[in-house]
mmCIF file of C-alpha atoms in Angstrom:
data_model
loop_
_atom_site.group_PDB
_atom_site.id
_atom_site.type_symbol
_atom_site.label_atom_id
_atom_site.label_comp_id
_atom_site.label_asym_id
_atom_site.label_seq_id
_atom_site.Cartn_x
_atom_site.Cartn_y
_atom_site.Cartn_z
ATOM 1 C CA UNK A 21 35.312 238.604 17.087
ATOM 2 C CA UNK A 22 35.790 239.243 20.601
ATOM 3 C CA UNK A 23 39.531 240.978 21.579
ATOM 4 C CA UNK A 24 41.408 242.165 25.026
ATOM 5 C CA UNK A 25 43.167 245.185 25.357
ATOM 6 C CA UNK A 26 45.496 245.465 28.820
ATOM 7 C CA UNK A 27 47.611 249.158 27.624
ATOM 8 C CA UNK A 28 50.053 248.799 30.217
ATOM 9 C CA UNK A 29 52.525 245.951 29.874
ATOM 10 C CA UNK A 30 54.607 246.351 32.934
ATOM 11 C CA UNK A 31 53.351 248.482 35.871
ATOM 12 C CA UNK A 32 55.234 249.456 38.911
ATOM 13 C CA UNK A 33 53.960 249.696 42.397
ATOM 14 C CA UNK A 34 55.244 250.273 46.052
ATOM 15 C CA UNK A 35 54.073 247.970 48.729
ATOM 16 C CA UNK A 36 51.431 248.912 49.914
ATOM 17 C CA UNK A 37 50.085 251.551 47.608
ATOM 18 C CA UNK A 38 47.057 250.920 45.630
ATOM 19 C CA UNK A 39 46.973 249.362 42.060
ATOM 20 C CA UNK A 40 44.951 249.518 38.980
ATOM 21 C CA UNK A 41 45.185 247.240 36.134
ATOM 22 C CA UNK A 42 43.357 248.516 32.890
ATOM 23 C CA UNK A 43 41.616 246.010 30.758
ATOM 24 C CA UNK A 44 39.500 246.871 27.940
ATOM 25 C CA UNK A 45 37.129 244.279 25.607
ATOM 26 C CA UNK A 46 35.919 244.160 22.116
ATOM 27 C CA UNK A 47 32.499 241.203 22.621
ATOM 28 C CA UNK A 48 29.849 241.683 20.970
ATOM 29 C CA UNK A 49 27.309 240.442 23.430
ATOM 30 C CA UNK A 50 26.757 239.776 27.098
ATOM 31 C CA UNK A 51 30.511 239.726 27.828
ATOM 32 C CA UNK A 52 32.035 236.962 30.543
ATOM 33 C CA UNK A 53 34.968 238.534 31.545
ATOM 34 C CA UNK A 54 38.077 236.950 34.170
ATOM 35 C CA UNK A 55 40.985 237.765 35.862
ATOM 36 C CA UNK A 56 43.399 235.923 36.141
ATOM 37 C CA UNK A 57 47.026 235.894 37.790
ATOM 38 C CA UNK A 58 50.208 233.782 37.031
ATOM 39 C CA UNK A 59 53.328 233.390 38.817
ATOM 40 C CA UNK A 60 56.581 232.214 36.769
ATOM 41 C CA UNK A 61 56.693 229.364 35.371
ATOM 42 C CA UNK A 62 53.190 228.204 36.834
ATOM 43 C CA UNK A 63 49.505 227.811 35.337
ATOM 44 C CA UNK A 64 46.846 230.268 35.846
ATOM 45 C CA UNK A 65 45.012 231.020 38.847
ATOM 46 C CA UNK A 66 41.315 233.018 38.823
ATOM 47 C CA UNK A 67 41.273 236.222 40.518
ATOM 48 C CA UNK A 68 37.915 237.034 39.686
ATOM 49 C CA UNK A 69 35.099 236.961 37.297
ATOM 50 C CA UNK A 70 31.321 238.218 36.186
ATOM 51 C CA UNK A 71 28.541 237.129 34.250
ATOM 52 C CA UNK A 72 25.920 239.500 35.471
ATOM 53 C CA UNK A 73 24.428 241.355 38.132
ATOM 54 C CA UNK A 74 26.575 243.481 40.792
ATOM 55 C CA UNK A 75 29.391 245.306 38.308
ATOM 56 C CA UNK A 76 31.696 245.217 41.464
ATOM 57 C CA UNK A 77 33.045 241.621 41.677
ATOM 58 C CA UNK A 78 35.073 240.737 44.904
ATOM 59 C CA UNK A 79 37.949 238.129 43.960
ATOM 60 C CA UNK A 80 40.654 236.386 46.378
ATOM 61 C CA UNK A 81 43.739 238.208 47.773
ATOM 62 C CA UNK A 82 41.801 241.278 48.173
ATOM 63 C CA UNK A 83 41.728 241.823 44.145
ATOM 64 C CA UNK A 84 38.348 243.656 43.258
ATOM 65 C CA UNK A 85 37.175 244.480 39.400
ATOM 66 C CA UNK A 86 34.422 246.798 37.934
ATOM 67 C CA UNK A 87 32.777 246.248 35.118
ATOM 68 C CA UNK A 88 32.013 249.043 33.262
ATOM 69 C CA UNK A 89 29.401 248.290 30.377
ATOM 70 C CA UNK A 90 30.108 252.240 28.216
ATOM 71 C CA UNK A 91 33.825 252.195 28.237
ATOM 72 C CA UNK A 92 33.786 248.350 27.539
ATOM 73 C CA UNK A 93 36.591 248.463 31.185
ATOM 74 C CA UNK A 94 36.918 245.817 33.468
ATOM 75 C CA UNK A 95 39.917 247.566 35.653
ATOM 76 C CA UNK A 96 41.068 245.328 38.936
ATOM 77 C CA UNK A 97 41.974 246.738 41.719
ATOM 78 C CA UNK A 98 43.448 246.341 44.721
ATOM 79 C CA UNK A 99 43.953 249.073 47.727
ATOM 80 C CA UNK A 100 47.368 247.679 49.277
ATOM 81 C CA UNK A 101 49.474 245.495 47.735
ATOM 82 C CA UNK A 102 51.690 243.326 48.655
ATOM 83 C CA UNK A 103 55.179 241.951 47.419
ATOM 84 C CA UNK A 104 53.837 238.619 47.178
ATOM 85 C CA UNK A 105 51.121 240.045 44.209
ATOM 86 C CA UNK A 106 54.174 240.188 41.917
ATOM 87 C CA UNK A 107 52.934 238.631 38.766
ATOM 88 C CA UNK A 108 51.561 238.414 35.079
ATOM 89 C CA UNK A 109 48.255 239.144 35.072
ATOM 90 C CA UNK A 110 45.834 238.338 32.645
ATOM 91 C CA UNK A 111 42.717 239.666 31.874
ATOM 92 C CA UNK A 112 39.769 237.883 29.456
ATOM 93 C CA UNK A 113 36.863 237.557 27.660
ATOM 94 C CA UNK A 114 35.102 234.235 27.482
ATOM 95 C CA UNK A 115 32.573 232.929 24.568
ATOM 96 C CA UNK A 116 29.221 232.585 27.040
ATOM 97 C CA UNK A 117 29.804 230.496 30.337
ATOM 98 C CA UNK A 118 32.800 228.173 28.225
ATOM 99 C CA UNK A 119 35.103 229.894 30.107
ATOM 100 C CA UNK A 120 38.441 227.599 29.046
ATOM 101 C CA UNK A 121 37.718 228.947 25.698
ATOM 102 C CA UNK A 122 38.859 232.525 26.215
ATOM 103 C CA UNK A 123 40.248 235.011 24.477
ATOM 104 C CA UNK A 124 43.270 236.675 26.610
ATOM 105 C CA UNK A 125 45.239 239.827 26.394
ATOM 106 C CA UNK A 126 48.519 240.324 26.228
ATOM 107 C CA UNK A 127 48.959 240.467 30.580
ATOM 108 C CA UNK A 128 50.795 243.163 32.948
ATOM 109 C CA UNK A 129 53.379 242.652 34.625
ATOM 110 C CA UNK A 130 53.150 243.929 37.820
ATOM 111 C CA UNK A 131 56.298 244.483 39.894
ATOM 112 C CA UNK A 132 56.459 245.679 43.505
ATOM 113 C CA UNK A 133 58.724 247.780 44.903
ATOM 114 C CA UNK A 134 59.762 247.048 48.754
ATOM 115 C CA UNK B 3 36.920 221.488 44.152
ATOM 116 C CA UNK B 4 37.444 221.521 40.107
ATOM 117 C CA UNK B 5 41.441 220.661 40.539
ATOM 118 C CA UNK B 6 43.725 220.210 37.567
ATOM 119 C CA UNK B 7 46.616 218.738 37.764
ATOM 120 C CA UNK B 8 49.334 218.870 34.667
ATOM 121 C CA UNK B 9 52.160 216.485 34.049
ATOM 122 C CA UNK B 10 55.243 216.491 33.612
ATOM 123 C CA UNK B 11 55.770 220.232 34.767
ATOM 124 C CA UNK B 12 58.686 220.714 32.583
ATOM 125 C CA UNK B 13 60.539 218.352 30.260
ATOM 126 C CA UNK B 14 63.636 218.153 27.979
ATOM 127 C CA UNK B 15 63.617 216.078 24.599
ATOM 128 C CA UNK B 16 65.627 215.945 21.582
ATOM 129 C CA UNK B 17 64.729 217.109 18.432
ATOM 130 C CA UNK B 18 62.808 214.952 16.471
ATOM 131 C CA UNK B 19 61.577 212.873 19.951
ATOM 132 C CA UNK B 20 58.219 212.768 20.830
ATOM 133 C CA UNK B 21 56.497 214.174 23.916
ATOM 134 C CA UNK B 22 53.348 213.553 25.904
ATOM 135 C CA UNK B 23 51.830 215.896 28.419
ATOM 136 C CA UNK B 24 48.757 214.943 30.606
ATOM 137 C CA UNK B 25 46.045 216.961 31.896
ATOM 138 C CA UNK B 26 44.088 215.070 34.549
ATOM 139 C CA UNK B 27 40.544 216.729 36.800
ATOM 140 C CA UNK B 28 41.030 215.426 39.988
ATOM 141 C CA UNK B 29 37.773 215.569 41.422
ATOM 142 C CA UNK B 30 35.288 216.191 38.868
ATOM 143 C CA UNK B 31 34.432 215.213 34.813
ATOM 144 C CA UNK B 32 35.660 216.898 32.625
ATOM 145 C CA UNK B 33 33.764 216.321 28.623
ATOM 146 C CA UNK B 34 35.787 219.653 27.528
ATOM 147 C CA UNK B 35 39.577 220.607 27.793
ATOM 148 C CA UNK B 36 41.521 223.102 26.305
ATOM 149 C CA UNK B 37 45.303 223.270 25.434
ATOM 150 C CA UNK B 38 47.066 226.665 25.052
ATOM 151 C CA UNK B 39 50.530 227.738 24.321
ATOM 152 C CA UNK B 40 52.252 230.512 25.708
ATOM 153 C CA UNK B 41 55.220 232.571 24.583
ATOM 154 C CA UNK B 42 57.988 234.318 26.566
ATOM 155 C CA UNK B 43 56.192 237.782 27.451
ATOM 156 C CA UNK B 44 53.319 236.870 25.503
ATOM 157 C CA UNK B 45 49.489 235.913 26.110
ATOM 158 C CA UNK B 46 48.311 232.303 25.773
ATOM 159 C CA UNK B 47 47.108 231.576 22.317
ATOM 160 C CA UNK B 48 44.165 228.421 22.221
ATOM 161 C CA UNK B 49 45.496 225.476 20.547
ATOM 162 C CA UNK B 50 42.504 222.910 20.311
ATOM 163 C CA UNK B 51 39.613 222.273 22.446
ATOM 164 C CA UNK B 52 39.655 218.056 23.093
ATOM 165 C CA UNK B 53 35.970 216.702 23.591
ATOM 166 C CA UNK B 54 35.703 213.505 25.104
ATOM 167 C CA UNK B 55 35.277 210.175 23.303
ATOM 168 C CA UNK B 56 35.795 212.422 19.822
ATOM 169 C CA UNK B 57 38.310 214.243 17.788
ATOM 170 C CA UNK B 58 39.592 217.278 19.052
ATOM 171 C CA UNK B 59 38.879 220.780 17.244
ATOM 172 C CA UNK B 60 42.607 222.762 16.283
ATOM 173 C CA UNK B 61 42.616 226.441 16.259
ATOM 174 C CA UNK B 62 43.222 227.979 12.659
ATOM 175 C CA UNK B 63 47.149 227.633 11.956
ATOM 176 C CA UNK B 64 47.900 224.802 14.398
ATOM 177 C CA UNK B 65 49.165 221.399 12.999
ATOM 178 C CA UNK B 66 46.923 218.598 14.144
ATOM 179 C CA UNK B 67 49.466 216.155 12.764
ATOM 180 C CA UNK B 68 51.945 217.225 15.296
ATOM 181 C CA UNK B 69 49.437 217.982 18.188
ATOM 182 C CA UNK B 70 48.035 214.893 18.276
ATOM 183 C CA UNK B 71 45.005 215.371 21.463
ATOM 184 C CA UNK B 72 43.332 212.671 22.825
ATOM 185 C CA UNK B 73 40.495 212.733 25.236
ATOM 186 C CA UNK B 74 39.615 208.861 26.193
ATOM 187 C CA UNK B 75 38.063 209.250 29.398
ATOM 188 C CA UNK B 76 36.168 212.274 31.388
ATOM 189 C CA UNK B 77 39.373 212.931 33.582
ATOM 190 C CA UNK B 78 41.814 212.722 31.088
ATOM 191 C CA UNK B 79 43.546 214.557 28.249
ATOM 192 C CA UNK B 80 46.608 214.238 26.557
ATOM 193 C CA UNK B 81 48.832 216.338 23.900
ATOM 194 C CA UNK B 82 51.374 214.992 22.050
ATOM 195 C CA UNK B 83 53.971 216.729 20.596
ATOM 196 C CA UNK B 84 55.364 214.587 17.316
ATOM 197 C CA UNK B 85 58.661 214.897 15.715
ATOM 198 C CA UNK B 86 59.434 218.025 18.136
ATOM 199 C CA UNK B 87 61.710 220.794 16.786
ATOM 200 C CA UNK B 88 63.394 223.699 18.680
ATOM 201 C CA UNK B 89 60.845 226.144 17.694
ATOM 202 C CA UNK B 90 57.959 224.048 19.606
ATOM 203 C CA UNK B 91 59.749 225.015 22.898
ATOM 204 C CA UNK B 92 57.192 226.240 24.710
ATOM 205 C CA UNK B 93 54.941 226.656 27.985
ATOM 206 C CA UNK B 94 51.903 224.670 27.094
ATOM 207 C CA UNK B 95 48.396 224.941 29.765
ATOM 208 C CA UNK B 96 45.615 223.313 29.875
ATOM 209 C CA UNK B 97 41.902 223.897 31.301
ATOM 210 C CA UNK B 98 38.858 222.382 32.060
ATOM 211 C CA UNK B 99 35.391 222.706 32.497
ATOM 212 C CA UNK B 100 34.066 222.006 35.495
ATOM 213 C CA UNK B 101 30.489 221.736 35.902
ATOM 214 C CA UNK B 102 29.042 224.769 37.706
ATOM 215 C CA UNK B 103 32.600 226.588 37.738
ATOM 216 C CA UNK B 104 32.257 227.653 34.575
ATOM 217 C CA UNK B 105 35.439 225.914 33.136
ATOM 218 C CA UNK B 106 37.985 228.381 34.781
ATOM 219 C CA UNK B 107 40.833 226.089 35.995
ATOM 220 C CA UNK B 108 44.217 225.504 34.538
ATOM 221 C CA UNK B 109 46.711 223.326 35.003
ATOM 222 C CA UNK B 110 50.136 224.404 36.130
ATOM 223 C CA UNK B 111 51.803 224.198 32.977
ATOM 224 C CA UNK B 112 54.091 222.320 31.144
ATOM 225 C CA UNK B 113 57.522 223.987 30.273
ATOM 226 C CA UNK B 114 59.024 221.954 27.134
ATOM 227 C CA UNK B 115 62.492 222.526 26.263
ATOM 228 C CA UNK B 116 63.110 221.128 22.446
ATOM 229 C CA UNK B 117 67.521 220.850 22.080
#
């Protein structure tokens, strides 16, 4: 069965330093894995994602991830942020390319510090 | 492209009421849709996965007599929440597949408030 692990439930950052948001999977193929951000009370919105190829995957808002295949890691990062990336953020694993069938963690809450 | 769009965004019914949320794809078909629920603090947890023109299939542990999914056309699904009861106060999401986006978009949520 596939799992998410995010270890940090609530992170703290100052505007404009740099943030790194852990995520670690349990798949046990290929794994599809996505970003994703929410703001309260809203739906989801995709950050980022890979199937293959480059393990450095550019999202929107700046956000970058890097899949790392021997410490089963897909971190995102981001080199400044900004008070408007307060959030939850999600990380997942999806079964193949049926991405709406996903297994989440448990999201970070990121708040920024002015 | 490969827009959701969920409806109503929040709502307020009494217990034992019924409630109906839609999940319409603006601009493309949709054969697959998935409902989750989410918990205060908590990660969203996949209800039921509603296929087009047959029945939807419910996670382990989740009532299909009081999720009642329906999937009549490629733009639209619905979830209905029967005979609702405080503890089915929840934010409920749903997501589709769009071709060739690899069914990544949500909808915006629907916050439901049983009192």
């Amino acid at each position: 069965a596939q799992s998410v692990t995010q270890p940090d439930i609530h992170i703290t950052v100052s505007e404009g330093a740099s943030l790194e948001l852990r995520c670690n999977y349990s798949y046990g193929a290929t794994p599809y894995l996505f970003w994703y951000v929410q703001s309260p009370g809203q739906g989801l919105q995709l950050l980022l994602k890979y199937f293959s190829g480059d393990t450095l995957v550019q999202g929107i808002k700046g956000f970058e991830a890097e899949f790392k295949r021997s410490q089963s890691s897909f971190n995102l990062r981001k080199p400044s942020v900004h008070w408007s990336d307060a959030a939850e953020y999600f990380c997942a694993v999806g079964a193949g390319t049926n991405a709406g069938k996903s297994t989440f963690g448990d999201g970070t809450t990121l708040t920024v510090k002015p | 492209g490969a827009v959701v769009s969920q409806h109503p965004s929040w709502v307020i019914c009494k217990s034992g009421t019924s409630v109906k949320i839609e999940c319409r794809s603006l601009d493309f078909q949709a054969t697959t849709m998935f409902w989750y629920r989410q918990f205060p603090k908590k990660s969203l947890m996949l209800m039921a996965t509603s296929n087009e023109g047959s029945k939807a299939t419910y996670e382990q542990g989740v009532e299909k007599d009081k999720f009642l999914i329906n999937h009549a056309s490629l733009t639209l699904s619905t979830l209905t929440v029967t005979s609702a009861h405080p503890e089915d106060s929840s934010f409920y999401i749903c997501s589709a597949r769009a071709e060739g986006h690899y069914g990544y978009t949500f909808g915006s949520g629907t916050r439901l408030t049983v009192v």
